[in-house]
Coordinates of C-alpha atoms in Angstrom, one line a residue:
M21 CA 86.6 91.2 60.4
E22 CA 86.1 91.3 56.6
S23 CA 82.8 93.3 56.9
S24 CA 83.3 97.0 56.4
D25 CA 80.1 97.6 58.3
A26 CA 82.0 96.4 61.5
W27 CA 85.0 98.7 60.9
P28 CA 83.5 101.7 62.6
V29 CA 82.9 99.7 65.8
F30 CA 86.5 98.6 65.8
E31 CA 87.8 102.0 65.1
D32 CA 85.8 103.5 68.0
A33 CA 86.8 100.7 70.4
L34 CA 90.4 100.4 69.4
A35 CA 91.4 104.0 68.4
P36 CA 94.5 104.3 70.5
E37 CA 95.9 100.9 69.5
L38 CA 95.1 101.4 65.9
C39 CA 96.9 104.8 66.0
R40 CA 100.0 103.1 67.5
L41 CA 100.0 100.8 64.5
G42 CA 99.7 103.8 62.2
I43 CA 96.1 103.1 61.2
S44 CA 93.5 106.0 61.2
R45 CA 90.9 104.3 59.2
L46 CA 90.4 100.5 58.7
D47 CA 90.4 99.2 55.2
I48 CA 90.9 95.7 53.7
G49 CA 94.6 96.3 53.3
A50 CA 95.0 96.9 57.0
V51 CA 92.8 94.0 58.0
R52 CA 94.7 91.6 55.7
G53 CA 98.1 92.9 56.2
S54 CA 101.1 90.6 55.6
D55 CA 102.0 90.1 59.3
R56 CA 98.5 90.5 60.6
P57 CA 99.0 93.0 63.5
V58 CA 95.6 94.6 63.0
T59 CA 93.9 91.2 62.5
R60 CA 95.4 90.0 65.8
L61 CA 94.2 93.2 67.5
L62 CA 90.7 92.8 66.3
A63 CA 90.6 89.1 67.3
R64 CA 91.9 90.0 70.7
W65 CA 89.3 92.7 71.2
A66 CA 86.5 90.3 70.1
Y67 CA 87.8 87.6 72.4
L68 CA 87.9 90.0 75.4
T69 CA 84.6 91.8 74.8
S70 CA 81.7 90.7 76.9
L71 CA 78.0 91.4 77.3
A72 CA 76.5 93.3 80.3
S73 CA 75.7 89.7 81.6
G74 CA 79.3 88.8 81.6
E75 CA 78.9 86.3 78.7
P76 CA 81.3 86.6 75.8
A77 CA 80.0 88.8 73.1
Y78 CA 81.6 86.8 70.3
G79 CA 82.3 83.1 69.8
G80 CA 85.1 83.6 67.3
V81 CA 86.2 85.5 64.2
R82 CA 86.0 84.9 60.4
Y83 CA 88.6 86.2 58.0
M84 CA 90.0 85.6 54.6
S85 CA 93.3 83.8 54.1
K86 CA 96.3 85.7 52.8
L87 CA 97.2 82.5 50.9
G88 CA 94.2 82.7 48.5
P89 CA 90.5 82.9 48.4
F90 CA 89.9 80.8 51.4
E91 CA 87.7 81.6 54.5
C92 CA 89.3 81.0 57.9
W93 CA 87.6 80.7 61.2
A94 CA 89.0 81.1 64.7
I95 CA 86.6 79.7 67.3
F96 CA 87.4 81.0 70.9
D97 CA 88.1 78.7 73.9
G98 CA 85.0 77.7 75.8
V99 CA 82.6 78.2 72.9
Q100 CA 80.1 75.3 72.4
W101 CA 80.4 74.5 68.7
N102 CA 78.0 72.1 67.0
P103 CA 78.8 71.6 63.3
A104 CA 76.0 71.2 61.0
G105 CA 77.6 68.1 59.5
Q106 CA 80.7 66.1 59.2
S107 CA 82.4 64.2 56.5
R108 CA 85.6 62.3 56.2
I109 CA 88.4 64.0 54.1
T110 CA 90.4 61.6 52.0
K111 CA 93.5 62.0 49.8
Q112 CA 91.2 61.9 46.8
D113 CA 89.1 64.9 47.9
A114 CA 89.7 67.6 45.2
A115 CA 89.7 70.5 47.7
Y116 CA 92.2 68.7 50.0
S117 CA 94.4 68.0 47.1
E118 CA 94.3 71.6 45.9
A119 CA 95.1 72.9 49.4
C120 CA 98.0 70.5 49.8
A121 CA 99.4 71.6 46.3
L122 CA 98.9 75.3 47.1
L123 CA 100.8 74.9 50.5
E124 CA 103.3 72.5 49.1
L125 CA 102.3 69.7 51.5
V126 CA 102.5 66.0 51.0
A127 CA 99.1 64.2 51.7
H128 CA 99.4 61.2 53.8

């Protein structure tokens, strides 16, 4: 969703829906809007789009968080996901502590 190269594809496929939202041309402001109606529309389109074979065209979407410079992923139901690696997150992890502080969460 963050790639401006993909926006013309979205604009062509979703013109009526985007028009109803008052969007004639996609830009980063529309994609990252505060209540995310455009982001949800794009994600729904990606979720429902399939190849000629009937297989899903996309396994999920990637977008940037509105809470800071964080990358978010939404992986769609039914997608076989094999992470490259796993590691345990502890309260001492700097990134975990930073995220908790940013979101005003208490680490347990």
